mmCIF file of N, CA and C in Angstrom:
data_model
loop_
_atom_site.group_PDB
_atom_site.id
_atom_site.type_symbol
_atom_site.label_atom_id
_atom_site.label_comp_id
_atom_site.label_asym_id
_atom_site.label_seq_id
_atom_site.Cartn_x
_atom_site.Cartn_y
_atom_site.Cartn_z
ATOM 1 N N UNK U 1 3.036 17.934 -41.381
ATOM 2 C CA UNK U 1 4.243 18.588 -40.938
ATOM 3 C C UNK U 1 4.030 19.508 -39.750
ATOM 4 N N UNK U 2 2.926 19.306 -39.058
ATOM 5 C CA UNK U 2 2.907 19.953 -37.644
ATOM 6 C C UNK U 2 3.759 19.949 -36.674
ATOM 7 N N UNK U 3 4.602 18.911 -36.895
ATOM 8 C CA UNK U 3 5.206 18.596 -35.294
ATOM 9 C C UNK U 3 6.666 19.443 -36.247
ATOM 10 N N UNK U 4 6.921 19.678 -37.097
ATOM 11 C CA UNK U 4 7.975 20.580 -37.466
ATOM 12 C C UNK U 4 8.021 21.758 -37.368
ATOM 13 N N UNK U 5 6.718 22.229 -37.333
ATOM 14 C CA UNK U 5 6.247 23.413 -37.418
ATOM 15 C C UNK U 5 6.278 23.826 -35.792
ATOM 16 N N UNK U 6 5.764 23.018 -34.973
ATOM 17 C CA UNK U 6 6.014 22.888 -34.022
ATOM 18 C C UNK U 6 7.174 22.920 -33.029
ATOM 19 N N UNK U 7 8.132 22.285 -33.795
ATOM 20 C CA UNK U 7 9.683 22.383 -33.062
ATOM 21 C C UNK U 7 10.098 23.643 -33.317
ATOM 22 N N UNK U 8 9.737 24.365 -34.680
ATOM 23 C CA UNK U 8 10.658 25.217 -34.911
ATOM 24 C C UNK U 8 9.958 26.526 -34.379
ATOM 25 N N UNK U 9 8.663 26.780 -33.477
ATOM 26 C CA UNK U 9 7.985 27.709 -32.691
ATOM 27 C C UNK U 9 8.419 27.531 -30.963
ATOM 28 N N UNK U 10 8.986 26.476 -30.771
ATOM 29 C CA UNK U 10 9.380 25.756 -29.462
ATOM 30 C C UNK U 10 10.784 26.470 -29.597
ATOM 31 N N UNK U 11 11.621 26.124 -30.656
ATOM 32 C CA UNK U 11 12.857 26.475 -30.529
ATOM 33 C C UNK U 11 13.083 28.042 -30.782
ATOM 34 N N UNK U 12 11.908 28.830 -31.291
ATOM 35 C CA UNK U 12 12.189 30.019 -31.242
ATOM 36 C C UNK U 12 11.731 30.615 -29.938
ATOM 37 N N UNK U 13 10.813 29.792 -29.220
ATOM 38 C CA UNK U 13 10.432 30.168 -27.887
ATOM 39 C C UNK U 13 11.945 30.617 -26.906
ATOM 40 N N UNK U 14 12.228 29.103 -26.942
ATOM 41 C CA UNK U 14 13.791 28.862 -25.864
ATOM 42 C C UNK U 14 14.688 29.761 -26.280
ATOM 43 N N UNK U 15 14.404 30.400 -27.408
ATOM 44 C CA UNK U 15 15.928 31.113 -27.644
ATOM 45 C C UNK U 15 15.800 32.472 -27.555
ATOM 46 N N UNK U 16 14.457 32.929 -27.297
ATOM 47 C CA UNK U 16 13.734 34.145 -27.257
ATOM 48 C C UNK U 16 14.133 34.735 -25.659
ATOM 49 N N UNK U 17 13.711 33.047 -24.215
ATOM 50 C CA UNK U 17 13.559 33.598 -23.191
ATOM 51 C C UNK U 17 15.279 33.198 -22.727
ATOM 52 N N UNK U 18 15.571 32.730 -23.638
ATOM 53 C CA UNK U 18 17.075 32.482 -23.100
ATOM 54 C C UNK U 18 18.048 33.860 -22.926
ATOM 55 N N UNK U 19 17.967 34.077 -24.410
ATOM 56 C CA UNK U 19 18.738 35.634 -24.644
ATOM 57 C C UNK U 19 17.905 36.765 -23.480
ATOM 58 N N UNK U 20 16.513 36.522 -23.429
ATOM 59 C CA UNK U 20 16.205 37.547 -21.970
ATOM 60 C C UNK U 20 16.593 37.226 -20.889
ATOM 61 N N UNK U 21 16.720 35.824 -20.803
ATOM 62 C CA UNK U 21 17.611 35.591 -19.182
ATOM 63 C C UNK U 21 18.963 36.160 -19.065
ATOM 64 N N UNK U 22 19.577 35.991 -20.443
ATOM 65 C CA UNK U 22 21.249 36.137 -20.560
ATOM 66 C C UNK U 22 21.665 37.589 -20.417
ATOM 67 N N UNK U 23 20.247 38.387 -21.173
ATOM 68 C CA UNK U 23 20.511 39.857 -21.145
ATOM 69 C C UNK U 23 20.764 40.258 -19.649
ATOM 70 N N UNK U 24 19.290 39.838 -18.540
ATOM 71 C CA UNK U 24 19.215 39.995 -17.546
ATOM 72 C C UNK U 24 19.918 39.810 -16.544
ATOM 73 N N UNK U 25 20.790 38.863 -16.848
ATOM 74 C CA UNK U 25 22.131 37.941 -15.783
ATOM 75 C C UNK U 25 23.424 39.058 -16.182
ATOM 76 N N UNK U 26 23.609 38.995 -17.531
ATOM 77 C CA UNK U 26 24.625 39.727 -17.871
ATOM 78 C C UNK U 26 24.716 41.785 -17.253
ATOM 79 N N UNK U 27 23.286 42.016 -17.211
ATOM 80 C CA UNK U 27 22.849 43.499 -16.379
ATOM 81 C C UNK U 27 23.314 43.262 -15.319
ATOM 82 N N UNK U 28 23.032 42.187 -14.742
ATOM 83 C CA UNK U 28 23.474 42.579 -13.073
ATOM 84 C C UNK U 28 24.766 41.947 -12.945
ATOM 85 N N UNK U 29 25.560 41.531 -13.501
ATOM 86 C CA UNK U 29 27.099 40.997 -13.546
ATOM 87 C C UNK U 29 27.786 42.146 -13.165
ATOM 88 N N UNK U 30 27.803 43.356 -13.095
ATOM 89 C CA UNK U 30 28.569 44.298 -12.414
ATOM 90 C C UNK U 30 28.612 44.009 -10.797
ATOM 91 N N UNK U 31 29.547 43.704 -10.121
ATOM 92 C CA UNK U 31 30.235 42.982 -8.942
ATOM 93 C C UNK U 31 29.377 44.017 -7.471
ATOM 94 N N UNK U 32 29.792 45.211 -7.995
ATOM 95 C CA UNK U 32 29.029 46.525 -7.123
ATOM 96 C C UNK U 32 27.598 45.987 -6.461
ATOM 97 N N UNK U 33 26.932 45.560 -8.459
ATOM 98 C CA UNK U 33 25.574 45.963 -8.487
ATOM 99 C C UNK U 33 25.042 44.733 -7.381
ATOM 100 N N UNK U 34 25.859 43.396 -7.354
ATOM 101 C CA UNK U 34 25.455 42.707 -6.701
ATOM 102 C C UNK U 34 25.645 42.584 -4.919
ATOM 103 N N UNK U 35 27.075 42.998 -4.970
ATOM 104 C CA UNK U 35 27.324 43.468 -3.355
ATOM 105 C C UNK U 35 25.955 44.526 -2.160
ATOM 106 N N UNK U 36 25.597 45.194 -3.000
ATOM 107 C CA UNK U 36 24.471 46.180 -3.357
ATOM 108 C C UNK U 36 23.115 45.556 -2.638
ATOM 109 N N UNK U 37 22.759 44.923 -3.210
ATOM 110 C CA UNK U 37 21.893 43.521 -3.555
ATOM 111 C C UNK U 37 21.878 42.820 -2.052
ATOM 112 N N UNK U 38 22.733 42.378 -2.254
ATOM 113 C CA UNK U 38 23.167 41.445 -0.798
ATOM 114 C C UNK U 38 23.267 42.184 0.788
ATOM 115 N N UNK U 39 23.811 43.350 0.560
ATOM 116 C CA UNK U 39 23.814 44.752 1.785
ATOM 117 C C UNK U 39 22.183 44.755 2.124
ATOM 118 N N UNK U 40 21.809 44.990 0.761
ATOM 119 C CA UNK U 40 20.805 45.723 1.395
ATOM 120 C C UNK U 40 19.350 44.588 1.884
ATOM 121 N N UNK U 41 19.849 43.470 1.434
ATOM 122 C CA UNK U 41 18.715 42.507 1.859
ATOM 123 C C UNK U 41 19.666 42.306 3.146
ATOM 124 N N UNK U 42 20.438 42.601 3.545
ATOM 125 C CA UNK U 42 20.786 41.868 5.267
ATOM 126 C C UNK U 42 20.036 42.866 6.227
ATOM 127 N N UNK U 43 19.375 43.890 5.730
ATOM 128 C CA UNK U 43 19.046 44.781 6.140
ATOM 129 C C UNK U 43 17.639 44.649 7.162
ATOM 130 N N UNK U 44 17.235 45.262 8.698
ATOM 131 C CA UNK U 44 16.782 44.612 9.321
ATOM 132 C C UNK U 44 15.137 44.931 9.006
ATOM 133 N N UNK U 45 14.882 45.392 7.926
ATOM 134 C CA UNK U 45 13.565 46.084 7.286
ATOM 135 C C UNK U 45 12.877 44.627 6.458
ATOM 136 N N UNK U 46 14.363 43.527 5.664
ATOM 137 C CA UNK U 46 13.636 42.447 5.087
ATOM 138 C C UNK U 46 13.808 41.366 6.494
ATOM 139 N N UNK U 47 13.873 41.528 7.152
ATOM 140 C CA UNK U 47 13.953 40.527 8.840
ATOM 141 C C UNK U 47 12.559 39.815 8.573
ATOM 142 N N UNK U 48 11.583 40.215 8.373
ATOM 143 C CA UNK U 48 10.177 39.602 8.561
ATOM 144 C C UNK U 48 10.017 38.577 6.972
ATOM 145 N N UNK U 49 10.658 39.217 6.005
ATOM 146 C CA UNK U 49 10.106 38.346 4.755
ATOM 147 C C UNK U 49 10.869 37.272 4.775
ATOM 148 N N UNK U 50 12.491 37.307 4.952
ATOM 149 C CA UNK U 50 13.486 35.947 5.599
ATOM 150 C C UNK U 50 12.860 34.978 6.341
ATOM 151 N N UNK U 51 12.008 35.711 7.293
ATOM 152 C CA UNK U 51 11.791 34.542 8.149
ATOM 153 C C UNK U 51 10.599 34.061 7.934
ATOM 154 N N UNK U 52 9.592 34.329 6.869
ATOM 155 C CA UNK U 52 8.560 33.900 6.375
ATOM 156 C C UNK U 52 8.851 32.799 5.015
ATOM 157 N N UNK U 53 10.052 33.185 4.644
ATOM 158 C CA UNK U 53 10.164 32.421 3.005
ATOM 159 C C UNK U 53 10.910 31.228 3.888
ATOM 160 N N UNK U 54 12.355 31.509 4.751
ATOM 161 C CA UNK U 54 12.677 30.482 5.729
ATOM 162 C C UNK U 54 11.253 29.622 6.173
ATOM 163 N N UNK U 55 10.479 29.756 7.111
ATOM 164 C CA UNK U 55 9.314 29.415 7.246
ATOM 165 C C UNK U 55 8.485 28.194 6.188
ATOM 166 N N UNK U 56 8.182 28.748 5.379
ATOM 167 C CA UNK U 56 7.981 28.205 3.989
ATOM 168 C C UNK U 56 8.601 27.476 3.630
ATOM 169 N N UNK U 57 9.831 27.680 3.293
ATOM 170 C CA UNK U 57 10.785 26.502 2.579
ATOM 171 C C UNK U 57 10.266 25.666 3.498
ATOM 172 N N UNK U 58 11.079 25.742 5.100
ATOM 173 C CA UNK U 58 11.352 24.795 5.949
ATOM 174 C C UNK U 58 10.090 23.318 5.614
ATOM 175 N N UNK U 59 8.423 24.088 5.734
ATOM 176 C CA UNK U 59 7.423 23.071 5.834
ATOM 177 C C UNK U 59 7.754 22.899 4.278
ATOM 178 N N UNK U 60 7.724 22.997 3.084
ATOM 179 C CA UNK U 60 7.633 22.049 2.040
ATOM 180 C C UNK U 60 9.089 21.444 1.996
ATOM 181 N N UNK U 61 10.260 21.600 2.550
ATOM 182 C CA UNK U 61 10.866 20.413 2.569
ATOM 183 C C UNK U 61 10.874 19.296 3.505
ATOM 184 N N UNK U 62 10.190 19.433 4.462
ATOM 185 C CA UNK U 62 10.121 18.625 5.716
ATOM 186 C C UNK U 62 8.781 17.813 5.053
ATOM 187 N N UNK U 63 7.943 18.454 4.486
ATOM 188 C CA UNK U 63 6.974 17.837 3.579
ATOM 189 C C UNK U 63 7.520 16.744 2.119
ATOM 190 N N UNK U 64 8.349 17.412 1.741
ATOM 191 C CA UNK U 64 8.519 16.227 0.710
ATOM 192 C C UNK U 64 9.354 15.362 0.945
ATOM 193 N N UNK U 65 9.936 15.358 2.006
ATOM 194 C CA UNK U 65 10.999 14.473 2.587
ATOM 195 C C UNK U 65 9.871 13.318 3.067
ATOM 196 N N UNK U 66 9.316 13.960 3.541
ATOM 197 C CA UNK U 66 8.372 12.737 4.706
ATOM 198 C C UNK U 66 8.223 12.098 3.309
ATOM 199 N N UNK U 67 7.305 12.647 2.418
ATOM 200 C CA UNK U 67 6.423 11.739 1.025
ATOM 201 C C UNK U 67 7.578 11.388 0.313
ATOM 202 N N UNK U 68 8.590 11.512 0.044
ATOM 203 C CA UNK U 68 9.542 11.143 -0.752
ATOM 204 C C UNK U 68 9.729 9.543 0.211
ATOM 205 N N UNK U 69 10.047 9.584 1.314
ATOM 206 C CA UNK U 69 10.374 8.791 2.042
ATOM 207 C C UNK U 69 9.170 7.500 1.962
ATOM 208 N N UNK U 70 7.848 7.901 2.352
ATOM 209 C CA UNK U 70 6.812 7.084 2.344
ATOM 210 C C UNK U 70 6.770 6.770 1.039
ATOM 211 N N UNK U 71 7.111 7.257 -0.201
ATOM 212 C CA UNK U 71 6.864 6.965 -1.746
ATOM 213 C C UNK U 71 8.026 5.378 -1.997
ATOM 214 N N UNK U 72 9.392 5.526 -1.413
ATOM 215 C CA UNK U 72 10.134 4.878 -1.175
ATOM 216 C C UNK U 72 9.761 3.756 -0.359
ATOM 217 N N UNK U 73 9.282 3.565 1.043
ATOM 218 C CA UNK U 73 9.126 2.404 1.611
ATOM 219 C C UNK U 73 7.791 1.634 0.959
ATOM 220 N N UNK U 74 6.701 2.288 0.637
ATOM 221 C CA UNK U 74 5.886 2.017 -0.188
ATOM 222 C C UNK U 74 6.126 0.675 -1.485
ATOM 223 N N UNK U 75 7.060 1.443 -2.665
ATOM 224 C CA UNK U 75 7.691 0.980 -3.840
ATOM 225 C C UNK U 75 8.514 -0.096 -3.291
ATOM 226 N N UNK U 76 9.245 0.050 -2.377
ATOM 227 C CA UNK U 76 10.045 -0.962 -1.500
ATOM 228 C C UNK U 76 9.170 -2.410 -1.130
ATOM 229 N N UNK U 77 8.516 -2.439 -0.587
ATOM 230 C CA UNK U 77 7.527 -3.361 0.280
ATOM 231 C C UNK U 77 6.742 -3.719 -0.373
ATOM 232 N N UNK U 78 5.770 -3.160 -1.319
ATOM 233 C CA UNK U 78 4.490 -3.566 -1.813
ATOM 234 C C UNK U 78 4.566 -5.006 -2.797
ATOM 235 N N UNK U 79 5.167 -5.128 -3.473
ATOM 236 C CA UNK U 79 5.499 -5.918 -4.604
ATOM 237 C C UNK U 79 5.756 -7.226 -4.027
ATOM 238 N N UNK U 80 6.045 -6.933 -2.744
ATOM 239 C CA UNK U 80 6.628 -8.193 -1.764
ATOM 240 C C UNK U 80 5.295 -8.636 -1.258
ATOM 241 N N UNK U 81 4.620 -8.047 -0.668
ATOM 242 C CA UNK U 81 2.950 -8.064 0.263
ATOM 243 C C UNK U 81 1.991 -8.494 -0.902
ATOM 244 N N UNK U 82 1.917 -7.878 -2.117
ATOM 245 C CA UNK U 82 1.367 -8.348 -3.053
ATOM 246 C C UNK U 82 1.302 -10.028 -3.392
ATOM 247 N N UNK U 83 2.527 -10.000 -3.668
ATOM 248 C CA UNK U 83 3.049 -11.469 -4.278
ATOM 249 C C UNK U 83 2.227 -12.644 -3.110
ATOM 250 N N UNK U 84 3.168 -11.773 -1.967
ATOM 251 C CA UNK U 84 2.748 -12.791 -0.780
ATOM 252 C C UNK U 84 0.765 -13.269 -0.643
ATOM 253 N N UNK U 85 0.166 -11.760 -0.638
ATOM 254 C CA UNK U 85 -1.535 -11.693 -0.731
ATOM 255 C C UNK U 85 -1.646 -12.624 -1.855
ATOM 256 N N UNK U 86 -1.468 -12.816 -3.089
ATOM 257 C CA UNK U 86 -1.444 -13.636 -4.085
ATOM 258 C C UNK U 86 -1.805 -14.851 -3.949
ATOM 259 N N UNK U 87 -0.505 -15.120 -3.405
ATOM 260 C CA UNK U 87 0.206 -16.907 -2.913
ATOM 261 C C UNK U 87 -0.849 -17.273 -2.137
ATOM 262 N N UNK U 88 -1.459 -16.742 -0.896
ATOM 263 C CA UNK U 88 -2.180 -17.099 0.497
ATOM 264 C C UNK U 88 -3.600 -17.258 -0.285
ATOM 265 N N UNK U 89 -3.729 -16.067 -1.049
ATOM 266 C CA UNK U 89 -5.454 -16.609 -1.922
ATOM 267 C C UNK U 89 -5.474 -17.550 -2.917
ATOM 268 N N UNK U 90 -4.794 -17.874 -3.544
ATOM 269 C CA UNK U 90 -4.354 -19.173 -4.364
ATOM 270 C C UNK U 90 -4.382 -20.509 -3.365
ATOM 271 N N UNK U 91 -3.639 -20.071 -2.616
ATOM 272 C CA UNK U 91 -3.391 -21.291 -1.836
ATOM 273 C C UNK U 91 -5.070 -21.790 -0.971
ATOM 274 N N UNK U 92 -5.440 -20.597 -0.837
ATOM 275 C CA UNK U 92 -6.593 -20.814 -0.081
ATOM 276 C C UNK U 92 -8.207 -21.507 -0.663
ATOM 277 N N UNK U 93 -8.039 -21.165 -1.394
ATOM 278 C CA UNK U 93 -8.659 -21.800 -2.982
ATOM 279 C C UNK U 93 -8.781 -23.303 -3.236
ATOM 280 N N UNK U 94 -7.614 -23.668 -2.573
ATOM 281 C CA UNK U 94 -7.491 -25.128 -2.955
ATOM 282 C C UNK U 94 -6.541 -25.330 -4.061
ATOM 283 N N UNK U 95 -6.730 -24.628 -5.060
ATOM 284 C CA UNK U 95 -5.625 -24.734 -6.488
ATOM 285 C C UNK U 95 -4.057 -24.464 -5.865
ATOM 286 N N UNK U 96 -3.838 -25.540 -7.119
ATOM 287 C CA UNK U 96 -2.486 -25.507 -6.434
ATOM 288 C C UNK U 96 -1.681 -24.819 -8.343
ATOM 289 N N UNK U 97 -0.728 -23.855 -8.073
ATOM 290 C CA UNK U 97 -0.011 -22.844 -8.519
ATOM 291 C C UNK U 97 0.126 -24.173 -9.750
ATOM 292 N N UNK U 98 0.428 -24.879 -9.673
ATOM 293 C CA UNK U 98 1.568 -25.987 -10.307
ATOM 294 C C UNK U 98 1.032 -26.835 -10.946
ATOM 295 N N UNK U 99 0.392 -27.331 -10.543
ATOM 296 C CA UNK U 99 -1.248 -28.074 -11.553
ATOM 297 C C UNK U 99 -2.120 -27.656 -12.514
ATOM 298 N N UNK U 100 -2.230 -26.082 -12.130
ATOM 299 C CA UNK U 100 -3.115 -25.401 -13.342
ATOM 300 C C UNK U 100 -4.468 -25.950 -12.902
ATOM 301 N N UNK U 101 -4.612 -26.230 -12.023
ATOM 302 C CA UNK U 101 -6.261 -26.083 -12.053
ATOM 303 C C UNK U 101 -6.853 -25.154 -11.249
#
């Protein structure tokens, strides 16, 4: 009965950090507290960390775009080149696909 024992330490986990998220979301739900928030990060003191996290983002999405993209033409093509590499060494062999020898 581990894996019960198990769910029910999992599910007291999630409900532990949930109610701390909810507490935490629900603290700053005062409209002020967040206007506040937002003022004071336009502020020209965080100018350097904006344009470092900007910075940042920018290269890991320009990064996973490229690999997302190459992961795609990859999965796309290969199965095709394969088959084809297949056919040409079979064929080259002498055996023919259809005969079984």
């Amino acid at each position: 009965m581990p894996d019960k024992n198990n769910k029910v330490i999992e599910t007291e986990i999630y409900n532990r950090f949930s109610a701390i998220v909810k507490e935490k979301f629900t603290s700053l739900g005062n409209e002020s507290q967040i206007n506040q928030l937002d003022e004071l990060y336009k502020r020209p003191e965080f100018a350097a960390e904006k344009r470092i996290l900007n910075e940042m983002n920018s290269i890991g999405l320009s990064k996973g775009i490229l690999s997302g993209l190459a992961c795609f033409a990859f999965l796309r093509t290969s199965p095709k080149l394969i088959s084809n590499y297949l056919r040409r060494r079979a064929g080259s062999n002498g055996a023919d696909i259809n005969s079984g020898a």
